[in-house]
Every structure is written in structure tokens, then in C-alpha cells.
Amino acid sequence: MEIRTGELSNPHVIKLLKTHHNDMLKHSPVESVHALDVSKLTHPNITFYSLWIDNNLAGVGALKALNTTHGEIKSMRTSSNYFRQGIAAKLLTHIIEQATLRGYKKLSLETGTAEAFLPAQKLYAQFCFKECEPFGNYELDPYSLFMSKAL
């Protein structure tokens, strides 16, 4: 297993991010989908990670700096060939470690409320994320669930 920083020009990463975005659109209206495309993931305040097993893409995730003490998890997705193998937990662990190394005091995320998002909600709860009010530029939305964790 190898976690790489970047790789946003890799065709496997691009394909997985497109799949992720299209899947979000199946469960939420377009105005409630907050998944970032490749161009937005290249922003300087975002660090993108990809997890590889034997040079096969297993999952992706990103850490966005909201300010000097608050980070946001973005674009968490596991490749379908690696579902239920702990990939998301490994990426989430890495992102939490990176946020801690940066000195963040808080880590937040937005996920969906539809049944398809229950596995993600359960994962975040296992890592002690709790429901919270919208943060950053988010607003209350029946399709969004906001979660935060003190670091």
C-alpha cells in the first residue's frame, strides 16, 4: 500500500473522480453536490491523496485548509474493486494525521443524507466525527450532513 500526494493528472484518478461526481448526482440535486472536480482539487489550499495497492488505484481523498486551525475532508472515494477492504479508513487515518501535523484543531466534512451515504456516515462516526452545523461557505441543506472532529 502506498499513499501518494497529487496524481491529479493520472487517468485512473480522473476516472475515479468523475465516477464519484456522477454518483453524487444520482443521490442529490446538482446544487447540493459539493464534490470537487480535478481543476478545483488543484487549488493551493487543497492537498490531494491517492492510495495505491500494487500500482492499482484503491481510493482517493483530500484535505482542504479552511484556515490555519480548521481543515475539511474532500473527495473521499474508494475504487469499486476495493469496496469493504478498509481503504476509506486508511485514507481517513492519513488525512487526520496530516491535519494534526499541520496543527489543525478541528477537521470537518460534508456528506450526503441519502441512504447511499450511510456507509460514509458510519465510517466518520467510528472516527469520532459528530454532526455539526454548516461550516465554511456551506448552508443548511436537506441533502447535506455536516460533521466535525476536534483534533
mmCIF file with all atom_site columns, C-alpha atoms in Angstrom:
data_model
loop_
_atom_site.group_PDB
_atom_site.id
_atom_site.type_symbol
_atom_site.label_atom_id
_atom_site.label_alt_id
_atom_site.label_comp_id
_atom_site.label_asym_id
_atom_site.label_entity_id
_atom_site.label_seq_id
_atom_site.pdbx_PDB_ins_code
_atom_site.Cartn_x
_atom_site.Cartn_y
_atom_site.Cartn_z
_atom_site.occupancy
_atom_site.B_iso_or_equiv
_atom_site.pdbx_formal_charge
_atom_site.auth_seq_id
_atom_site.auth_comp_id
_atom_site.auth_asym_id
_atom_site.auth_atom_id
_atom_site.pdbx_PDB_model_num
ATOM 1   C CA . MET A 1 1   ? 0.000   0.000  0.000   1.00 0.00 ? 1   MET A CA 1
ATOM 2   C CA . GLU A 1 2   ? 1.254   3.445  -0.910  1.00 0.00 ? 2   GLU A CA 1
ATOM 3   C CA . ILE A 1 3   ? -0.356  6.830  -0.310  1.00 0.00 ? 3   ILE A CA 1
ATOM 4   C CA . ARG A 1 4   ? 0.758   9.393  -2.867  1.00 0.00 ? 4   ARG A CA 1
ATOM 5   C CA . THR A 1 5   ? 0.285   13.145 -2.826  1.00 0.00 ? 5   THR A CA 1
ATOM 6   C CA . GLY A 1 6   ? -1.004  14.614 -6.067  1.00 0.00 ? 6   GLY A CA 1
ATOM 7   C CA . GLU A 1 7   ? -1.541  12.304 -9.059  1.00 0.00 ? 7   GLU A CA 1
ATOM 8   C CA . LEU A 1 8   ? -4.388  14.512 -10.319 1.00 0.00 ? 8   LEU A CA 1
ATOM 9   C CA . SER A 1 9   ? -3.247  14.064 -13.915 1.00 0.00 ? 9   SER A CA 1
ATOM 10  C CA . ASN A 1 10  ? -3.316  10.269 -13.620 1.00 0.00 ? 10  ASN A CA 1
ATOM 11  C CA . PRO A 1 11  ? -6.114  8.896  -15.859 1.00 0.00 ? 11  PRO A CA 1
ATOM 12  C CA . HIS A 1 12  ? -7.178  6.384  -13.179 1.00 0.00 ? 12  HIS A CA 1
ATOM 13  C CA . VAL A 1 13  ? -7.570  9.190  -10.651 1.00 0.00 ? 13  VAL A CA 1
ATOM 14  C CA . ILE A 1 14  ? -9.503  11.332 -13.130 1.00 0.00 ? 14  ILE A CA 1
ATOM 15  C CA . LYS A 1 15  ? -11.832 8.422  -13.913 1.00 0.00 ? 15  LYS A CA 1
ATOM 16  C CA . LEU A 1 16  ? -12.480 7.710  -10.218 1.00 0.00 ? 16  LEU A CA 1
ATOM 17  C CA . LEU A 1 17  ? -13.204 11.384 -9.515  1.00 0.00 ? 17  LEU A CA 1
ATOM 18  C CA . LYS A 1 18  ? -15.663 11.509 -12.438 1.00 0.00 ? 18  LYS A CA 1
ATOM 19  C CA . THR A 1 19  ? -17.338 8.356  -11.151 1.00 0.00 ? 19  THR A CA 1
ATOM 20  C CA . HIS A 1 20  ? -17.543 9.929  -7.699  1.00 0.00 ? 20  HIS A CA 1
ATOM 21  C CA . HIS A 1 21  ? -19.134 13.108 -9.017  1.00 0.00 ? 21  HIS A CA 1
ATOM 22  C CA . ASN A 1 22  ? -21.627 11.235 -11.210 1.00 0.00 ? 22  ASN A CA 1
ATOM 23  C CA . ASP A 1 23  ? -22.598 9.023  -8.283  1.00 0.00 ? 23  ASP A CA 1
ATOM 24  C CA . MET A 1 24  ? -23.237 12.071 -6.103  1.00 0.00 ? 24  MET A CA 1
ATOM 25  C CA . LEU A 1 25  ? -25.605 13.381 -8.783  1.00 0.00 ? 25  LEU A CA 1
ATOM 26  C CA . LYS A 1 26  ? -27.644 10.159 -8.541  1.00 0.00 ? 26  LYS A CA 1
ATOM 27  C CA . HIS A 1 27  ? -28.433 10.849 -4.886  1.00 0.00 ? 27  HIS A CA 1
ATOM 28  C CA . SER A 1 28  ? -28.557 14.637 -4.584  1.00 0.00 ? 28  SER A CA 1
ATOM 29  C CA . PRO A 1 29  ? -29.649 17.535 -6.797  1.00 0.00 ? 29  PRO A CA 1
ATOM 30  C CA . VAL A 1 30  ? -26.826 19.329 -8.582  1.00 0.00 ? 30  VAL A CA 1
ATOM 31  C CA . GLU A 1 31  ? -26.985 22.372 -6.277  1.00 0.00 ? 31  GLU A CA 1
ATOM 32  C CA . SER A 1 32  ? -26.426 20.066 -3.278  1.00 0.00 ? 32  SER A CA 1
ATOM 33  C CA . VAL A 1 33  ? -23.416 18.216 -4.716  1.00 0.00 ? 33  VAL A CA 1
ATOM 34  C CA . HIS A 1 34  ? -20.194 19.604 -3.259  1.00 0.00 ? 34  HIS A CA 1
ATOM 35  C CA . ALA A 1 35  ? -17.752 17.127 -4.811  1.00 0.00 ? 35  ALA A CA 1
ATOM 36  C CA . LEU A 1 36  ? -14.813 18.925 -6.413  1.00 0.00 ? 36  LEU A CA 1
ATOM 37  C CA . ASP A 1 37  ? -13.642 18.296 -9.953  1.00 0.00 ? 37  ASP A CA 1
ATOM 38  C CA . VAL A 1 38  ? -9.971  17.887 -10.861 1.00 0.00 ? 38  VAL A CA 1
ATOM 39  C CA . SER A 1 39  ? -9.447  21.584 -11.586 1.00 0.00 ? 39  SER A CA 1
ATOM 40  C CA . LYS A 1 40  ? -10.742 22.616 -8.144  1.00 0.00 ? 40  LYS A CA 1
ATOM 41  C CA . LEU A 1 41  ? -8.684  19.933 -6.403  1.00 0.00 ? 41  LEU A CA 1
ATOM 42  C CA . THR A 1 42  ? -5.519  21.585 -7.748  1.00 0.00 ? 42  THR A CA 1
ATOM 43  C CA . HIS A 1 43  ? -6.184  24.725 -5.680  1.00 0.00 ? 43  HIS A CA 1
ATOM 44  C CA . PRO A 1 44  ? -3.187  25.555 -3.437  1.00 0.00 ? 44  PRO A CA 1
ATOM 45  C CA . ASN A 1 45  ? -5.241  25.158 -0.238  1.00 0.00 ? 45  ASN A CA 1
ATOM 46  C CA . ILE A 1 46  ? -6.072  21.524 -1.108  1.00 0.00 ? 46  ILE A CA 1
ATOM 47  C CA . THR A 1 47  ? -3.768  18.531 -0.758  1.00 0.00 ? 47  THR A CA 1
ATOM 48  C CA . PHE A 1 48  ? -4.940  15.523 -2.740  1.00 0.00 ? 48  PHE A CA 1
ATOM 49  C CA . TYR A 1 49  ? -4.068  11.956 -1.758  1.00 0.00 ? 49  TYR A CA 1
ATOM 50  C CA . SER A 1 50  ? -4.425  8.694  -3.638  1.00 0.00 ? 50  SER A CA 1
ATOM 51  C CA . LEU A 1 51  ? -3.981  5.223  -2.185  1.00 0.00 ? 51  LEU A CA 1
ATOM 52  C CA . TRP A 1 52  ? -2.428  2.559  -4.394  1.00 0.00 ? 52  TRP A CA 1
ATOM 53  C CA . ILE A 1 53  ? -2.110  -1.186 -3.953  1.00 0.00 ? 53  ILE A CA 1
ATOM 54  C CA . ASP A 1 54  ? 0.324   -2.869 -6.371  1.00 0.00 ? 54  ASP A CA 1
ATOM 55  C CA . ASN A 1 55  ? 0.037   0.211  -8.636  1.00 0.00 ? 55  ASN A CA 1
ATOM 56  C CA . ASN A 1 56  ? -3.765  -0.108 -8.714  1.00 0.00 ? 56  ASN A CA 1
ATOM 57  C CA . LEU A 1 57  ? -5.773  2.890  -7.532  1.00 0.00 ? 57  LEU A CA 1
ATOM 58  C CA . ALA A 1 58  ? -7.736  1.884  -4.429  1.00 0.00 ? 58  ALA A CA 1
ATOM 59  C CA . GLY A 1 59  ? -9.070  5.236  -3.261  1.00 0.00 ? 59  GLY A CA 1
ATOM 60  C CA . VAL A 1 60  ? -8.720  8.992  -3.050  1.00 0.00 ? 60  VAL A CA 1
ATOM 61  C CA . GLY A 1 61  ? -9.267  11.793 -0.566  1.00 0.00 ? 61  GLY A CA 1
ATOM 62  C CA . ALA A 1 62  ? -8.241  15.385 0.003   1.00 0.00 ? 62  ALA A CA 1
ATOM 63  C CA . LEU A 1 63  ? -7.531  17.814 2.816   1.00 0.00 ? 63  LEU A CA 1
ATOM 64  C CA . LYS A 1 64  ? -8.606  21.411 2.352   1.00 0.00 ? 64  LYS A CA 1
ATOM 65  C CA . ALA A 1 65  ? -7.273  24.204 4.555   1.00 0.00 ? 65  ALA A CA 1
ATOM 66  C CA . LEU A 1 66  ? -10.197 26.373 5.642   1.00 0.00 ? 66  LEU A CA 1
ATOM 67  C CA . ASN A 1 67  ? -7.895  28.470 7.830   1.00 0.00 ? 67  ASN A CA 1
ATOM 68  C CA . THR A 1 68  ? -4.815  27.884 9.990   1.00 0.00 ? 68  THR A CA 1
ATOM 69  C CA . THR A 1 69  ? -6.692  25.762 12.549  1.00 0.00 ? 69  THR A CA 1
ATOM 70  C CA . HIS A 1 70  ? -9.564  24.190 10.597  1.00 0.00 ? 70  HIS A CA 1
ATOM 71  C CA . GLY A 1 71  ? -9.420  21.647 7.780   1.00 0.00 ? 71  GLY A CA 1
ATOM 72  C CA . GLU A 1 72  ? -12.035 19.962 5.620   1.00 0.00 ? 72  GLU A CA 1
ATOM 73  C CA . ILE A 1 73  ? -12.081 16.457 4.185   1.00 0.00 ? 73  ILE A CA 1
ATOM 74  C CA . LYS A 1 74  ? -12.980 16.438 0.478   1.00 0.00 ? 74  LYS A CA 1
ATOM 75  C CA . SER A 1 75  ? -13.422 13.895 -2.329  1.00 0.00 ? 75  SER A CA 1
ATOM 76  C CA . MET A 1 76  ? -13.270 10.686 -0.320  1.00 0.00 ? 76  MET A CA 1
ATOM 77  C CA . ARG A 1 77  ? -13.912 7.752  -2.646  1.00 0.00 ? 77  ARG A CA 1
ATOM 78  C CA . THR A 1 78  ? -12.947 4.089  -2.793  1.00 0.00 ? 78  THR A CA 1
ATOM 79  C CA . SER A 1 79  ? -12.488 2.327  -6.134  1.00 0.00 ? 79  SER A CA 1
ATOM 80  C CA . SER A 1 80  ? -15.217 -0.267 -6.658  1.00 0.00 ? 80  SER A CA 1
ATOM 81  C CA . ASN A 1 81  ? -12.655 -3.112 -6.804  1.00 0.00 ? 81  ASN A CA 1
ATOM 82  C CA . TYR A 1 82  ? -11.659 -2.256 -3.223  1.00 0.00 ? 82  TYR A CA 1
ATOM 83  C CA . PHE A 1 83  ? -15.040 -1.756 -1.502  1.00 0.00 ? 83  PHE A CA 1
ATOM 84  C CA . ARG A 1 84  ? -15.222 -3.052 2.079   1.00 0.00 ? 84  ARG A CA 1
ATOM 85  C CA . GLN A 1 85  ? -11.476 -3.590 2.365   1.00 0.00 ? 85  GLN A CA 1
ATOM 86  C CA . GLY A 1 86  ? -10.689 -0.710 4.740   1.00 0.00 ? 86  GLY A CA 1
ATOM 87  C CA . ILE A 1 87  ? -9.385  1.685  2.079   1.00 0.00 ? 87  ILE A CA 1
ATOM 88  C CA . ALA A 1 88  ? -11.503 4.638  3.228   1.00 0.00 ? 88  ALA A CA 1
ATOM 89  C CA . ALA A 1 89  ? -10.403 4.072  6.829   1.00 0.00 ? 89  ALA A CA 1
ATOM 90  C CA . LYS A 1 90  ? -6.735  4.057  5.768   1.00 0.00 ? 90  LYS A CA 1
ATOM 91  C CA . LEU A 1 91  ? -7.161  7.283  3.799   1.00 0.00 ? 91  LEU A CA 1
ATOM 92  C CA . LEU A 1 92  ? -9.133  8.904  6.598   1.00 0.00 ? 92  LEU A CA 1
ATOM 93  C CA . THR A 1 93  ? -6.443  7.945  9.109   1.00 0.00 ? 93  THR A CA 1
ATOM 94  C CA . HIS A 1 94  ? -3.808  9.505  6.848   1.00 0.00 ? 94  HIS A CA 1
ATOM 95  C CA . ILE A 1 95  ? -5.812  12.709 6.380   1.00 0.00 ? 95  ILE A CA 1
ATOM 96  C CA . ILE A 1 96  ? -6.394  13.040 10.140  1.00 0.00 ? 96  ILE A CA 1
ATOM 97  C CA . GLU A 1 97  ? -2.652  12.548 10.726  1.00 0.00 ? 97  GLU A CA 1
ATOM 98  C CA . GLN A 1 98  ? -1.817  15.219 8.144   1.00 0.00 ? 98  GLN A CA 1
ATOM 99  C CA . ALA A 1 99  ? -4.329  17.644 9.667   1.00 0.00 ? 99  ALA A CA 1
ATOM 100 C CA . THR A 1 100 ? -2.803  17.041 13.100  1.00 0.00 ? 100 THR A CA 1
ATOM 101 C CA . LEU A 1 101 ? 0.716   17.629 11.746  1.00 0.00 ? 101 LEU A CA 1
ATOM 102 C CA . ARG A 1 102 ? -0.493  20.943 10.301  1.00 0.00 ? 102 ARG A CA 1
ATOM 103 C CA . GLY A 1 103 ? -1.671  21.992 13.735  1.00 0.00 ? 103 GLY A CA 1
ATOM 104 C CA . TYR A 1 104 ? -5.374  21.992 12.908  1.00 0.00 ? 104 TYR A CA 1
ATOM 105 C CA . LYS A 1 105 ? -7.629  21.985 15.929  1.00 0.00 ? 105 LYS A CA 1
ATOM 106 C CA . LYS A 1 106 ? -10.718 20.913 14.017  1.00 0.00 ? 106 LYS A CA 1
ATOM 107 C CA . LEU A 1 107 ? -11.491 18.752 10.990  1.00 0.00 ? 107 LEU A CA 1
ATOM 108 C CA . SER A 1 108 ? -14.879 18.916 9.264   1.00 0.00 ? 108 SER A CA 1
ATOM 109 C CA . LEU A 1 109 ? -16.689 17.379 6.323   1.00 0.00 ? 109 LEU A CA 1
ATOM 110 C CA . GLU A 1 110 ? -19.901 17.431 4.349   1.00 0.00 ? 110 GLU A CA 1
ATOM 111 C CA . THR A 1 111 ? -21.540 14.223 3.209   1.00 0.00 ? 111 THR A CA 1
ATOM 112 C CA . GLY A 1 112 ? -24.954 13.318 1.880   1.00 0.00 ? 112 GLY A CA 1
ATOM 113 C CA . THR A 1 113 ? -28.098 12.353 3.751   1.00 0.00 ? 113 THR A CA 1
ATOM 114 C CA . ALA A 1 114 ? -29.441 9.725  1.316   1.00 0.00 ? 114 ALA A CA 1
ATOM 115 C CA . GLU A 1 115 ? -29.224 6.036  2.209   1.00 0.00 ? 115 GLU A CA 1
ATOM 116 C CA . ALA A 1 116 ? -26.275 5.636  -0.182  1.00 0.00 ? 116 ALA A CA 1
ATOM 117 C CA . PHE A 1 117 ? -24.208 7.798  2.185   1.00 0.00 ? 117 PHE A CA 1
ATOM 118 C CA . LEU A 1 118 ? -24.826 5.652  5.288   1.00 0.00 ? 118 LEU A CA 1
ATOM 119 C CA . PRO A 1 119 ? -21.507 3.754  4.964   1.00 0.00 ? 119 PRO A CA 1
ATOM 120 C CA . ALA A 1 120 ? -19.630 7.071  4.858   1.00 0.00 ? 120 ALA A CA 1
ATOM 121 C CA . GLN A 1 121 ? -21.599 8.421  7.823   1.00 0.00 ? 121 GLN A CA 1
ATOM 122 C CA . LYS A 1 122 ? -20.821 5.263  9.824   1.00 0.00 ? 122 LYS A CA 1
ATOM 123 C CA . LEU A 1 123 ? -17.123 5.464  8.957   1.00 0.00 ? 123 LEU A CA 1
ATOM 124 C CA . TYR A 1 124 ? -16.880 9.080  10.080  1.00 0.00 ? 124 TYR A CA 1
ATOM 125 C CA . ALA A 1 125 ? -18.773 8.295  13.303  1.00 0.00 ? 125 ALA A CA 1
ATOM 126 C CA . GLN A 1 126 ? -16.303 5.456  14.023  1.00 0.00 ? 126 GLN A CA 1
ATOM 127 C CA . PHE A 1 127 ? -13.544 8.086  13.813  1.00 0.00 ? 127 PHE A CA 1
ATOM 128 C CA . CYS A 1 128 ? -15.410 10.263 16.376  1.00 0.00 ? 128 CYS A CA 1
ATOM 129 C CA . PHE A 1 129 ? -16.833 12.795 13.927  1.00 0.00 ? 129 PHE A CA 1
ATOM 130 C CA . LYS A 1 130 ? -20.073 14.291 15.273  1.00 0.00 ? 130 LYS A CA 1
ATOM 131 C CA . GLU A 1 131 ? -22.900 16.055 13.484  1.00 0.00 ? 131 GLU A CA 1
ATOM 132 C CA . CYS A 1 132 ? -22.492 19.816 13.459  1.00 0.00 ? 132 CYS A CA 1
ATOM 133 C CA . GLU A 1 133 ? -23.847 22.991 11.933  1.00 0.00 ? 133 GLU A CA 1
ATOM 134 C CA . PRO A 1 134 ? -22.765 24.043 8.436   1.00 0.00 ? 134 PRO A CA 1
ATOM 135 C CA . PHE A 1 135 ? -19.224 25.425 8.373   1.00 0.00 ? 135 PHE A CA 1
ATOM 136 C CA . GLY A 1 136 ? -17.220 27.494 5.905   1.00 0.00 ? 136 GLY A CA 1
ATOM 137 C CA . ASN A 1 137 ? -19.406 28.583 2.989   1.00 0.00 ? 137 ASN A CA 1
ATOM 138 C CA . TYR A 1 138 ? -21.949 25.776 3.410   1.00 0.00 ? 138 TYR A CA 1
ATOM 139 C CA . GLU A 1 139 ? -25.597 26.444 4.195   1.00 0.00 ? 139 GLU A CA 1
ATOM 140 C CA . LEU A 1 140 ? -28.286 24.230 5.692   1.00 0.00 ? 140 LEU A CA 1
ATOM 141 C CA . ASP A 1 141 ? -29.417 21.750 3.051   1.00 0.00 ? 141 ASP A CA 1
ATOM 142 C CA . PRO A 1 142 ? -31.658 18.693 3.471   1.00 0.00 ? 142 PRO A CA 1
ATOM 143 C CA . TYR A 1 143 ? -29.234 16.752 1.251   1.00 0.00 ? 143 TYR A CA 1
ATOM 144 C CA . SER A 1 144 ? -26.169 17.592 3.356   1.00 0.00 ? 144 SER A CA 1
ATOM 145 C CA . LEU A 1 145 ? -24.932 16.245 6.668   1.00 0.00 ? 145 LEU A CA 1
ATOM 146 C CA . PHE A 1 146 ? -22.109 18.185 8.328   1.00 0.00 ? 146 PHE A CA 1
ATOM 147 C CA . MET A 1 147 ? -19.686 16.537 10.742  1.00 0.00 ? 147 MET A CA 1
ATOM 148 C CA . SER A 1 148 ? -16.667 17.749 12.729  1.00 0.00 ? 148 SER A CA 1
ATOM 149 C CA . LYS A 1 149 ? -13.997 16.337 14.982  1.00 0.00 ? 149 LYS A CA 1
ATOM 150 C CA . ALA A 1 150 ? -11.746 18.122 17.446  1.00 0.00 ? 150 ALA A CA 1
ATOM 151 C CA . LEU A 1 151 ? -8.094  17.230 16.939  1.00 0.00 ? 151 LEU A CA 1
#
